[in-house]
PDB file of C-alpha atoms and ligand atoms in Angstrom:
ATOM      1  CA  UNK A   8     -16.344  -9.801  13.030  1.00 74.00           C
ATOM      2  CA  UNK A   9     -19.233  -9.236  15.398  1.00 77.00           C
ATOM      3  CA  UNK A  10     -22.204  -7.110  14.424  1.00 78.00           C
ATOM      4  CA  UNK A  11     -21.623  -4.942  17.502  1.00 79.00           C
ATOM      5  CA  UNK A  12     -18.176  -3.854  16.258  1.00 82.00           C
ATOM      6  CA  UNK A  13     -19.340  -3.234  12.702  1.00 85.00           C
ATOM      7  CA  UNK A  14     -22.305  -1.179  13.873  1.00 83.00           C
ATOM      8  CA  UNK A  15     -20.079   0.856  16.177  1.00 84.00           C
ATOM      9  CA  UNK A  16     -17.783   1.589  13.240  1.00 85.00           C
ATOM     10  CA  UNK A  17     -20.811   2.459  11.133  1.00 84.00           C
ATOM     11  CA  UNK A  18     -22.008   5.058  13.581  1.00 79.00           C
ATOM     12  CA  UNK A  19     -18.743   6.439  14.982  1.00 77.00           C
ATOM     13  CA  UNK A  20     -15.201   6.626  13.730  1.00 75.00           C
ATOM     14  CA  UNK A  21     -13.670   7.801  10.524  1.00 93.00           C
ATOM     15  CA  UNK A  22     -10.289   6.096  10.455  1.00 97.00           C
ATOM     16  CA  UNK A  23      -9.949   2.421  11.331  1.00 98.00           C
ATOM     17  CA  UNK A  24      -6.556   0.710  11.472  1.00 98.00           C
ATOM     18  CA  UNK A  25      -6.348  -3.073  11.088  1.00 98.00           C
ATOM     19  CA  UNK A  26      -3.374  -4.707  12.802  1.00 98.00           C
ATOM     20  CA  UNK A  27      -2.148  -8.275  13.039  1.00 98.00           C
ATOM     21  CA  UNK A  28       0.819 -10.555  12.395  1.00 98.00           C
ATOM     22  CA  UNK A  29       1.207 -12.232   8.998  1.00 98.00           C
ATOM     23  CA  UNK A  30      -1.614 -14.542   7.925  1.00 98.00           C
ATOM     24  CA  UNK A  31      -4.171 -13.411  10.459  1.00 98.00           C
ATOM     25  CA  UNK A  32      -6.932 -12.355   8.045  1.00 98.00           C
ATOM     26  CA  UNK A  33      -6.335  -8.574   8.011  1.00 98.00           C
ATOM     27  CA  UNK A  34      -7.093  -8.155   4.328  1.00 98.00           C
ATOM     28  CA  UNK A  35     -10.108 -10.480   4.472  1.00 97.00           C
ATOM     29  CA  UNK A  36     -11.508  -8.508   7.405  1.00 97.00           C
ATOM     30  CA  UNK A  37     -10.780  -5.197   5.656  1.00 97.00           C
ATOM     31  CA  UNK A  38     -12.727  -6.301   2.588  1.00 97.00           C
ATOM     32  CA  UNK A  39     -15.646  -7.737   4.567  1.00 96.00           C
ATOM     33  CA  UNK A  40     -15.905  -4.605   6.696  1.00 96.00           C
ATOM     34  CA  UNK A  41     -15.639  -2.327   3.659  1.00 96.00           C
ATOM     35  CA  UNK A  42     -18.366  -4.275   1.837  1.00 96.00           C
ATOM     36  CA  UNK A  43     -20.630  -4.123   4.869  1.00 95.00           C
ATOM     37  CA  UNK A  44     -20.171  -0.376   5.238  1.00 95.00           C
ATOM     38  CA  UNK A  45     -20.765   0.160   1.515  1.00 96.00           C
ATOM     39  CA  UNK A  46     -23.984  -1.880   1.766  1.00 95.00           C
ATOM     40  CA  UNK A  47     -25.087   0.590   4.446  1.00 94.00           C
ATOM     41  CA  UNK A  48     -24.579   3.497   2.070  1.00 95.00           C
ATOM     42  CA  UNK A  49     -21.153   4.680   3.220  1.00 95.00           C
ATOM     43  CA  UNK A  50     -18.407   5.880   0.919  1.00 96.00           C
ATOM     44  CA  UNK A  51     -15.491   3.732   2.034  1.00 97.00           C
ATOM     45  CA  UNK A  52     -11.793   4.113   1.361  1.00 97.00           C
ATOM     46  CA  UNK A  53      -9.202   1.406   1.857  1.00 98.00           C
ATOM     47  CA  UNK A  54      -5.559   2.277   2.312  1.00 98.00           C
ATOM     48  CA  UNK A  55      -3.483  -0.768   1.450  1.00 98.00           C
ATOM     49  CA  UNK A  56      -0.252  -0.088   3.295  1.00 98.00           C
ATOM     50  CA  UNK A  57       1.284  -3.519   2.700  1.00 98.00           C
ATOM     51  CA  UNK A  58       4.045  -2.884   0.142  1.00 98.00           C
ATOM     52  CA  UNK A  59       4.922  -6.584  -0.213  1.00 97.00           C
ATOM     53  CA  UNK A  60       1.489  -8.114  -0.883  1.00 97.00           C
ATOM     54  CA  UNK A  61      -0.102  -5.013  -2.360  1.00 97.00           C
ATOM     55  CA  UNK A  62      -3.554  -5.441  -3.873  1.00 97.00           C
ATOM     56  CA  UNK A  63      -4.460  -1.792  -4.506  1.00 98.00           C
ATOM     57  CA  UNK A  64      -1.820  -0.828  -7.039  1.00 97.00           C
ATOM     58  CA  UNK A  65       1.413  -2.766  -7.566  1.00 97.00           C
ATOM     59  CA  UNK A  66       3.866  -3.947  -4.880  1.00 98.00           C
ATOM     60  CA  UNK A  67       6.285  -1.229  -3.644  1.00 98.00           C
ATOM     61  CA  UNK A  68       3.373   1.217  -3.389  1.00 98.00           C
ATOM     62  CA  UNK A  69       0.780   2.193  -0.831  1.00 98.00           C
ATOM     63  CA  UNK A  70      -2.567   2.344  -2.548  1.00 98.00           C
ATOM     64  CA  UNK A  71      -5.783   4.189  -1.873  1.00 98.00           C
ATOM     65  CA  UNK A  72      -8.983   2.669  -3.196  1.00 98.00           C
ATOM     66  CA  UNK A  73     -12.487   4.091  -2.986  1.00 98.00           C
ATOM     67  CA  UNK A  74     -15.412   1.696  -2.983  1.00 96.00           C
ATOM     68  CA  UNK A  75     -18.706   2.786  -4.421  1.00 88.00           C
ATOM     69  CA  UNK A  76     -20.090  -0.736  -4.608  1.00 94.00           C
ATOM     70  CA  UNK A  77     -19.429  -4.060  -2.902  1.00 95.00           C
ATOM     71  CA  UNK A  78     -16.512  -6.020  -4.292  1.00 94.00           C
ATOM     72  CA  UNK A  79     -16.022  -9.806  -4.344  1.00 91.00           C
ATOM     73  CA  UNK A  80     -12.210  -9.614  -4.590  1.00 91.00           C
ATOM     74  CA  UNK A  81      -9.974  -7.033  -2.982  1.00 91.00           C
ATOM     75  CA  UNK A  82      -7.883  -6.897  -6.188  1.00 90.00           C
ATOM     76  CA  UNK A  83     -10.947  -5.406  -7.898  1.00 88.00           C
ATOM     77  CA  UNK A  84     -10.379  -2.016  -6.310  1.00 94.00           C
ATOM     78  CA  UNK A  85      -8.742   0.400  -8.748  1.00 94.00           C
ATOM     79  CA  UNK A  86      -6.220   2.770  -7.149  1.00 97.00           C
ATOM     80  CA  UNK A  87      -7.450   6.349  -6.750  1.00 98.00           C
ATOM     81  CA  UNK A  88      -3.964   7.371  -5.598  1.00 98.00           C
ATOM     82  CA  UNK A  89      -0.596   5.744  -5.006  1.00 98.00           C
ATOM     83  CA  UNK A  90       2.441   6.514  -2.892  1.00 98.00           C
ATOM     84  CA  UNK A  91       5.781   5.132  -4.056  1.00 98.00           C
ATOM     85  CA  UNK A  92       7.828   3.453  -1.334  1.00 98.00           C
ATOM     86  CA  UNK A  93      10.124   1.728  -3.810  1.00 97.00           C
ATOM     87  CA  UNK A  94      10.627  -1.474  -1.853  1.00 97.00           C
ATOM     88  CA  UNK A  95       8.722  -4.712  -1.325  1.00 97.00           C
ATOM     89  CA  UNK A  96       9.587  -4.643   2.375  1.00 97.00           C
ATOM     90  CA  UNK A  97       9.161  -1.842   4.892  1.00 97.00           C
ATOM     91  CA  UNK A  98      12.301  -2.882   6.792  1.00 97.00           C
ATOM     92  CA  UNK A  99      14.716  -0.296   5.353  1.00 96.00           C
ATOM     93  CA  UNK A 100      11.809   1.975   4.410  1.00 97.00           C
ATOM     94  CA  UNK A 101       9.970   2.595   7.648  1.00 97.00           C
ATOM     95  CA  UNK A 102       9.699   6.333   7.087  1.00 97.00           C
ATOM     96  CA  UNK A 103       8.293   6.251   3.536  1.00 98.00           C
ATOM     97  CA  UNK A 104       5.886   3.492   4.584  1.00 98.00           C
ATOM     98  CA  UNK A 105       4.523   5.572   7.452  1.00 98.00           C
ATOM     99  CA  UNK A 106       4.517   8.852   5.509  1.00 98.00           C
ATOM    100  CA  UNK A 107       2.815   7.188   2.549  1.00 98.00           C
ATOM    101  CA  UNK A 108       0.132   5.653   4.749  1.00 98.00           C
ATOM    102  CA  UNK A 109      -0.621   9.052   6.245  1.00 98.00           C
ATOM    103  CA  UNK A 110      -0.730  10.766   2.844  1.00 98.00           C
ATOM    104  CA  UNK A 111      -3.106   8.150   1.456  1.00 98.00           C
ATOM    105  CA  UNK A 112      -5.400   8.533   4.482  1.00 98.00           C
ATOM    106  CA  UNK A 113      -5.437  12.294   3.918  1.00 98.00           C
ATOM    107  CA  UNK A 114      -6.185  11.754   0.234  1.00 98.00           C
ATOM    108  CA  UNK A 115      -9.079   9.487   1.186  1.00 97.00           C
ATOM    109  CA  UNK A 116     -10.516  12.261   3.345  1.00 96.00           C
ATOM    110  CA  UNK A 117      -9.974  14.773   0.530  1.00 97.00           C
ATOM    111  CA  UNK A 118     -11.892  12.486  -1.850  1.00 97.00           C
ATOM    112  CA  UNK A 119     -14.837  12.477   0.532  1.00 96.00           C
ATOM    113  CA  UNK A 120     -14.643   9.039   2.140  1.00 96.00           C
ATOM    114  CA  UNK A 121     -16.929   8.606   5.151  1.00 96.00           C
ATOM    115  CA  UNK A 122     -14.797   5.837   6.598  1.00 97.00           C
ATOM    116  CA  UNK A 123     -11.175   4.958   5.852  1.00 98.00           C
ATOM    117  CA  UNK A 124      -9.897   1.481   6.657  1.00 98.00           C
ATOM    118  CA  UNK A 125      -6.131   1.115   6.789  1.00 98.00           C
ATOM    119  CA  UNK A 126      -4.956  -2.421   6.070  1.00 98.00           C
ATOM    120  CA  UNK A 127      -1.393  -3.157   7.178  1.00 98.00           C
ATOM    121  CA  UNK A 128       1.395  -5.656   6.607  1.00 97.00           C
ATOM    122  CA  UNK A 129       2.338  -8.313   9.125  1.00 97.00           C
ATOM    123  CA  UNK A 130       5.589  -6.842  10.475  1.00 97.00           C
ATOM    124  CA  UNK A 131       4.756  -6.463  14.151  1.00 97.00           C
ATOM    125  CA  UNK A 132       7.525  -8.234  16.012  1.00 95.00           C
ATOM    126  CA  UNK A 133      10.521  -6.849  17.878  1.00 93.00           C
ATOM    127  CA  UNK A 134      11.590  -3.217  18.018  1.00 95.00           C
ATOM    128  CA  UNK A 135      11.240  -2.737  14.276  1.00 96.00           C
ATOM    129  CA  UNK A 136       7.643  -3.914  14.146  1.00 97.00           C
ATOM    130  CA  UNK A 137       6.809  -1.779  17.149  1.00 97.00           C
ATOM    131  CA  UNK A 138       8.420   1.336  15.650  1.00 97.00           C
ATOM    132  CA  UNK A 139       6.561   0.814  12.369  1.00 98.00           C
ATOM    133  CA  UNK A 140       3.142   0.220  13.901  1.00 98.00           C
ATOM    134  CA  UNK A 141       3.446   2.821  16.649  1.00 98.00           C
ATOM    135  CA  UNK A 142       4.603   5.434  14.122  1.00 98.00           C
ATOM    136  CA  UNK A 143       1.628   4.586  11.921  1.00 98.00           C
ATOM    137  CA  UNK A 144      -0.721   4.942  14.874  1.00 98.00           C
ATOM    138  CA  UNK A 145       0.861   8.243  15.959  1.00 97.00           C
ATOM    139  CA  UNK A 146       0.733   9.814  12.515  1.00 97.00           C
ATOM    140  CA  UNK A 147      -2.521   8.391  11.161  1.00 98.00           C
ATOM    141  CA  UNK A 148      -4.252   8.873  14.507  1.00 96.00           C
ATOM    142  CA  UNK A 149      -7.010   6.294  13.983  1.00 97.00           C
ATOM    143  CA  UNK A 150     -10.272   6.480  15.921  1.00 95.00           C
ATOM    144  CA  UNK A 151     -10.261   2.698  16.175  1.00 96.00           C
ATOM    145  CA  UNK A 152      -7.809  -0.149  15.944  1.00 97.00           C
ATOM    146  CA  UNK A 153      -8.993  -3.633  15.073  1.00 97.00           C
ATOM    147  CA  UNK A 154      -6.470  -6.204  16.233  1.00 98.00           C
ATOM    148  CA  UNK A 155      -6.330  -9.781  15.010  1.00 98.00           C
ATOM    149  CA  UNK A 156      -4.383 -11.806  17.543  1.00 97.00           C
ATOM    150  CA  UNK A 157      -3.564 -15.462  18.057  1.00 97.00           C
ATOM    151  CA  UNK A 158      -2.338 -14.840  21.589  1.00 97.00           C
ATOM    152  CA  UNK A 159      -0.896 -11.585  22.890  1.00 97.00           C
ATOM    153  CA  UNK A 160       1.608 -10.815  20.114  1.00 97.00           C
ATOM    154  CA  UNK A 161       0.343  -7.255  19.573  1.00 98.00           C
ATOM    155  CA  UNK A 162       0.238  -6.256  23.218  1.00 97.00           C
ATOM    156  CA  UNK A 163       3.756  -4.764  23.168  1.00 96.00           C
ATOM    157  CA  UNK A 164       2.341  -2.213  20.725  1.00 97.00           C
ATOM    158  CA  UNK A 165      -1.163  -1.801  22.136  1.00 97.00           C
ATOM    159  CA  UNK A 166       0.023  -1.187  25.681  1.00 95.00           C
ATOM    160  CA  UNK A 167       1.049   2.325  24.688  1.00 94.00           C
ATOM    161  CA  UNK A 168      -2.511   3.210  23.686  1.00 95.00           C
ATOM    162  CA  UNK A 169      -4.379   1.381  26.413  1.00 90.00           C
ATOM    163  CA  UNK A 170      -5.478   4.461  28.313  1.00 89.00           C
ATOM    164  CA  UNK A 171      -5.784   6.843  25.395  1.00 91.00           C
ATOM    165  CA  UNK A 172      -8.859   7.883  23.476  1.00 89.00           C
ATOM    166  CA  UNK A 173      -8.507   5.210  20.822  1.00 93.00           C
ATOM    167  CA  UNK A 174     -10.989   2.342  20.804  1.00 94.00           C
ATOM    168  CA  UNK A 175      -9.217  -0.992  20.464  1.00 96.00           C
ATOM    169  CA  UNK A 176     -11.158  -4.069  19.357  1.00 96.00           C
ATOM    170  CA  UNK A 177      -9.304  -7.333  19.975  1.00 96.00           C
ATOM    171  CA  UNK A 178     -10.465 -10.210  17.804  1.00 96.00           C
ATOM    172  CA  UNK A 179      -9.380 -13.842  17.578  1.00 96.00           C
ATOM    173  CA  UNK A 180      -7.819 -15.112  14.366  1.00 97.00           C
ATOM    174  CA  UNK A 181     -10.289 -17.263  12.430  1.00 97.00           C
ATOM    175  CA  UNK A 182      -9.354 -20.966  12.056  1.00 97.00           C
ATOM    176  CA  UNK A 183     -10.303 -20.544   8.403  1.00 97.00           C
ATOM    177  CA  UNK A 184      -7.289 -18.325   7.656  1.00 98.00           C
ATOM    178  CA  UNK A 185      -5.018 -19.943   5.081  1.00 97.00           C
ATOM    179  CA  UNK A 186      -1.315 -19.236   5.573  1.00 97.00           C
ATOM    180  CA  UNK A 187       0.845 -18.444   2.550  1.00 97.00           C
ATOM    181  CA  UNK A 188       4.369 -19.705   1.961  1.00 97.00           C
ATOM    182  CA  UNK A 189       7.193 -17.341   0.922  1.00 97.00           C
ATOM    183  CA  UNK A 190       6.916 -18.793  -2.593  1.00 98.00           C
ATOM    184  CA  UNK A 191       3.194 -18.056  -2.753  1.00 98.00           C
ATOM    185  CA  UNK A 192       3.969 -14.490  -1.677  1.00 98.00           C
ATOM    186  CA  UNK A 193       6.690 -14.097  -4.316  1.00 97.00           C
ATOM    187  CA  UNK A 194       4.362 -15.537  -6.992  1.00 97.00           C
ATOM    188  CA  UNK A 195       1.565 -13.160  -5.978  1.00 97.00           C
ATOM    189  CA  UNK A 196       3.958 -10.216  -6.213  1.00 97.00           C
ATOM    190  CA  UNK A 197       5.147 -11.295  -9.657  1.00 96.00           C
ATOM    191  CA  UNK A 198       1.519 -11.628 -10.773  1.00 97.00           C
ATOM    192  CA  UNK A 199       0.623  -8.163  -9.462  1.00 97.00           C
ATOM    193  CA  UNK A 200       3.545  -6.601 -11.341  1.00 97.00           C
ATOM    194  CA  UNK A 201       2.659  -8.560 -14.475  1.00 97.00           C
ATOM    195  CA  UNK A 202      -0.944  -7.346 -14.329  1.00 96.00           C
ATOM    196  CA  UNK A 203       0.157  -3.769 -13.740  1.00 97.00           C
ATOM    197  CA  UNK A 204       2.580  -3.716 -16.669  1.00 97.00           C
ATOM    198  CA  UNK A 205       0.426  -5.842 -18.986  1.00 96.00           C
ATOM    199  CA  UNK A 206      -0.366  -3.013 -21.382  1.00 96.00           C
ATOM    200  CA  UNK A 207       2.900  -1.128 -20.875  1.00 98.00           C
ATOM    201  CA  UNK A 208       4.536   0.618 -23.818  1.00 98.00           C
ATOM    202  CA  UNK A 209       7.988   2.088 -24.190  1.00 98.00           C
ATOM    203  CA  UNK A 210       8.283   5.867 -23.870  1.00 97.00           C
ATOM    204  CA  UNK A 211      11.151   8.289 -23.972  1.00 96.00           C
ATOM    205  CA  UNK A 212      11.673  11.464 -21.975  1.00 95.00           C
ATOM    206  CA  UNK A 213      14.418  14.022 -22.046  1.00 91.00           C
ATOM    207  CA  UNK A 214      16.060  14.188 -18.655  1.00 82.00           C
ATOM    208  CA  UNK A 215      16.451  17.962 -19.217  1.00 84.00           C
ATOM    209  CA  UNK A 216      12.719  18.394 -18.718  1.00 82.00           C
ATOM    210  CA  UNK A 217      12.257  16.335 -15.587  1.00 85.00           C
ATOM    211  CA  UNK A 218      13.746  15.970 -12.148  1.00 84.00           C
ATOM    212  CA  UNK A 219      15.504  12.691 -11.497  1.00 82.00           C
ATOM    213  CA  UNK A 220      15.517  11.649  -7.849  1.00 81.00           C
ATOM    214  CA  UNK A 221      19.136  10.475  -7.718  1.00 71.00           C
ATOM    215  CA  UNK A 222      21.817   8.934  -9.826  1.00 67.00           C
ATOM    216  CA  UNK A 223      22.776   5.331  -9.327  1.00 68.00           C
ATOM    217  CA  UNK A 224      26.067   5.417 -11.199  1.00 75.00           C
ATOM    218  CA  UNK A 225      26.731   3.728 -14.537  1.00 81.00           C
ATOM    219  CA  UNK A 226      23.896   3.637 -17.120  1.00 78.00           C
ATOM    220  CA  UNK A 227      23.750  -0.160 -16.918  1.00 81.00           C
ATOM    221  CA  UNK A 228      22.985   0.153 -13.203  1.00 84.00           C
ATOM    222  CA  UNK A 229      19.594   1.575 -14.184  1.00 89.00           C
ATOM    223  CA  UNK A 230      18.559  -1.415 -16.233  1.00 91.00           C
ATOM    224  CA  UNK A 231      15.195  -2.898 -15.134  1.00 95.00           C
ATOM    225  CA  UNK A 232      15.010  -0.452 -12.245  1.00 95.00           C
ATOM    226  CA  UNK A 233      11.488   0.295 -11.054  1.00 97.00           C
ATOM    227  CA  UNK A 234      10.629   3.991 -11.190  1.00 97.00           C
ATOM    228  CA  UNK A 235       7.800   6.216 -10.160  1.00 97.00           C
ATOM    229  CA  UNK A 236       6.468   8.758 -12.656  1.00 98.00           C
ATOM    230  CA  UNK A 237       5.237  11.772 -10.736  1.00 97.00           C
ATOM    231  CA  UNK A 238       3.293  14.880 -11.680  1.00 97.00           C
ATOM    232  CA  UNK A 239       4.047  18.485 -10.768  1.00 96.00           C
ATOM    233  CA  UNK A 240       2.574  17.978  -7.284  1.00 96.00           C
ATOM    234  CA  UNK A 241       4.921  15.065  -6.711  1.00 96.00           C
ATOM    235  CA  UNK A 242       1.989  12.640  -6.832  1.00 97.00           C
ATOM    236  CA  UNK A 243       2.385   9.276  -8.518  1.00 98.00           C
ATOM    237  CA  UNK A 244       0.899   9.079 -12.006  1.00 98.00           C
ATOM    238  CA  UNK A 245       2.122   5.562 -12.620  1.00 98.00           C
ATOM    239  CA  UNK A 246       5.164   3.321 -12.336  1.00 98.00           C
ATOM    240  CA  UNK A 247       7.672   2.410 -14.996  1.00 98.00           C
ATOM    241  CA  UNK A 248      10.667   0.203 -15.605  1.00 98.00           C
ATOM    242  CA  UNK A 249      13.876   1.636 -17.059  1.00 95.00           C
ATOM    243  CA  UNK A 250      14.977   0.168 -20.374  1.00 95.00           C
ATOM    244  CA  UNK A 251      17.832   2.469 -21.182  1.00 92.00           C
ATOM    245  CA  UNK A 252      19.313   5.686 -19.935  1.00 90.00           C
ATOM    246  CA  UNK A 253      21.973   7.995 -21.292  1.00 85.00           C
ATOM    247  CA  UNK A 254      23.305  10.559 -18.886  1.00 77.00           C
ATOM    248  CA  UNK A 255      25.409  12.141 -21.672  1.00 80.00           C
ATOM    249  CA  UNK A 256      22.587  12.399 -24.204  1.00 81.00           C
ATOM    250  CA  UNK A 257      20.155  13.090 -21.409  1.00 86.00           C
ATOM    251  CA  UNK A 258      17.313  10.743 -22.205  1.00 90.00           C
ATOM    252  CA  UNK A 259      15.565   7.938 -20.438  1.00 93.00           C
ATOM    253  CA  UNK A 260      13.638   5.079 -22.039  1.00 95.00           C
ATOM    254  CA  UNK A 261      11.117   3.230 -19.917  1.00 97.00           C
ATOM    255  CA  UNK A 262       8.069   0.965 -20.092  1.00 98.00           C
ATOM    256  CA  UNK A 263       4.896   2.173 -18.471  1.00 98.00           C
ATOM    257  CA  UNK A 264       1.163   1.585 -18.754  1.00 98.00           C
ATOM    258  CA  UNK A 265       0.710   5.375 -18.506  1.00 98.00           C
ATOM    259  CA  UNK A 266      -0.494   6.517 -21.910  1.00 96.00           C
ATOM    260  CA  UNK A 267      -0.003  10.272 -21.660  1.00 96.00           C
ATOM    261  CA  UNK A 268       3.432  11.009 -20.274  1.00 96.00           C
ATOM    262  CA  UNK A 269       3.178  14.771 -20.809  1.00 96.00           C
ATOM    263  CA  UNK A 270       2.364  15.367 -17.124  1.00 97.00           C
ATOM    264  CA  UNK A 271       5.474  13.558 -15.852  1.00 97.00           C
ATOM    265  CA  UNK A 272       7.663  16.113 -14.092  1.00 96.00           C
ATOM    266  CA  UNK A 273       9.740  13.877 -11.867  1.00 95.00           C
ATOM    267  CA  UNK A 274      11.117  10.370 -11.908  1.00 95.00           C
ATOM    268  CA  UNK A 275      11.958   8.632  -8.646  1.00 95.00           C
ATOM    269  CA  UNK A 276      14.280   5.678  -8.868  1.00 93.00           C
ATOM    270  CA  UNK A 277      14.077   2.711  -6.559  1.00 94.00           C
ATOM    271  CA  UNK A 278      16.751   0.082  -6.093  1.00 89.00           C
ATOM    272  CA  UNK A 279      14.251  -2.619  -6.977  1.00 95.00           C
ATOM    273  CA  UNK A 280      14.593  -4.403 -10.307  1.00 95.00           C
ATOM    274  CA  UNK A 281      11.969  -6.237 -12.284  1.00 93.00           C
ATOM    275  CA  UNK A 282      12.328  -8.013 -15.601  1.00 83.00           C
ATOM    276  CA  UNK A 283       9.304  -7.417 -17.786  1.00 76.00           C
TER     277      UNK A 283
HETATM  278  N1  LIG B   1     -12.483 -15.160   8.510  1.00 84.13           N
HETATM  279  C1  LIG B   1     -12.086 -15.832   7.439  1.00 84.13           C
HETATM  280  N2  LIG B   1     -12.872 -16.763   6.864  1.00 84.13           N
HETATM  281  C2  LIG B   1     -12.470 -17.442   5.773  1.00 84.13           C
HETATM  282  N3  LIG B   1     -11.279 -17.274   5.154  1.00 84.13           N
HETATM  283  C3  LIG B   1     -10.452 -16.367   5.676  1.00 84.13           C
HETATM  284  C4  LIG B   1     -10.806 -15.587   6.828  1.00 84.13           C
HETATM  285  N4  LIG B   1      -9.785 -14.772   7.126  1.00 84.13           N
HETATM  286  C5  LIG B   1      -8.848 -15.003   6.183  1.00 84.13           C
HETATM  287  N5  LIG B   1      -9.240 -15.951   5.310  1.00 84.13           N
HETATM  288  C6  LIG B   1      -8.458 -16.459   4.174  1.00 84.13           C
HETATM  289  O1  LIG B   1      -7.131 -16.715   4.608  1.00 84.13           O
HETATM  290  C7  LIG B   1      -6.182 -16.222   3.658  1.00 84.13           C
HETATM  291  C8  LIG B   1      -5.263 -15.186   4.305  1.00 84.13           C
HETATM  292  O2  LIG B   1      -6.057 -14.081   4.728  1.00 84.13           O
HETATM  293  P1  LIG B   1      -5.606 -12.575   4.541  1.00 84.13           P
HETATM  294  O3  LIG B   1      -4.956 -12.388   3.211  1.00 84.13           O
HETATM  295  O4  LIG B   1      -6.766 -11.734   4.873  1.00 84.13           O
HETATM  296  O5  LIG B   1      -4.492 -12.494   5.690  1.00 84.13           O
HETATM  297  P2  LIG B   1      -3.548 -11.249   6.003  1.00 84.13           P
HETATM  298  O6  LIG B   1      -3.417 -11.149   7.479  1.00 84.13           O
HETATM  299  O7  LIG B   1      -4.015 -10.045   5.279  1.00 84.13           O
HETATM  300  O8  LIG B   1      -2.170 -11.770   5.381  1.00 84.13           O
HETATM  301  P3  LIG B   1      -0.855 -10.877   5.119  1.00 84.13           P
HETATM  302  O9  LIG B   1      -0.106 -10.897   6.404  1.00 84.13           O
HETATM  303  O10 LIG B   1      -0.150 -11.578   4.015  1.00 84.13           O
HETATM  304  O11 LIG B   1      -1.302  -9.501   4.727  1.00 84.13           O
HETATM  305  C9  LIG B   1      -6.976 -15.678   2.495  1.00 84.13           C
HETATM  306  O12 LIG B   1      -7.058 -16.667   1.504  1.00 84.13           O
HETATM  307  C10 LIG B   1      -8.345 -15.396   3.084  1.00 84.13           C
HETATM  308  O13 LIG B   1      -9.361 -15.510   2.127  1.00 84.13           O
HETATM  309 MG1  LIG B   2      -3.020  -8.723   3.957  1.00 84.13          MG
END
């Protein structure tokens, strides 16, 4: 990215949204920009709103990371907050994806970030991609949008903002971008889950003491279901995976890396299963 754009961002603009199709270098650019801004003394937040290839927090979540020093790998950013979407694709989850992105941006502001960079997933095509990206733009209300384009594939989205008070920077996709196959994406996801649950232990909670988001049906339907463990504010403390549930005896057994489960007041179920 040109020095002119980075210096403009440095001096003006709090929320920057990075848009592009799949494999266009969005995450690379997000990291490079964040590192540059950190080197100039800024407190930078990244909102990773890609639920499929999540690098701040596990897949199925939108993660907020705060950088206080430069980082060589984007996976090195610990999550300061998470929002649980509960799916590895935004397709049936457009609303939670947009709401979660907004909430994480707000959290970044609350935590004192000077600049918040919102990295996005590559769903941009057709009506669905347009709804997702336009809704993100409407709700997050970025000061700037950085667009990585091969040709004009984002223009059906950008046209709506052309004459508004949002600065749009259009950049060419670098020839150095390495595309990833669906298998590489699935492997990365599996690795991210594995890392997240590496130190997980089994805990038990009485379902009398907590709110359960909804009931799936038979107890065996809950097996291996990914859950979010939320505190009294409804904010994600951590994720878990259901091992066993008894609706009659009112308990739930789950694996989670969260050590102190005393603050868990709500469990949200997803329909996503993982085998640990
Ligand atoms: N400007 C660049 N110079 C060198 N390597 C790059 C550059 N941009 C991207 N890459 C490399 O290309 C690969 C894909 O880039 P990146 O993950 O940033 O794409 P993305 O648009 O975020 O993909 P996705 O759609 O999956 O989110 C990565 O290995 C990254 O290191
Ligand atoms: Mg990416």
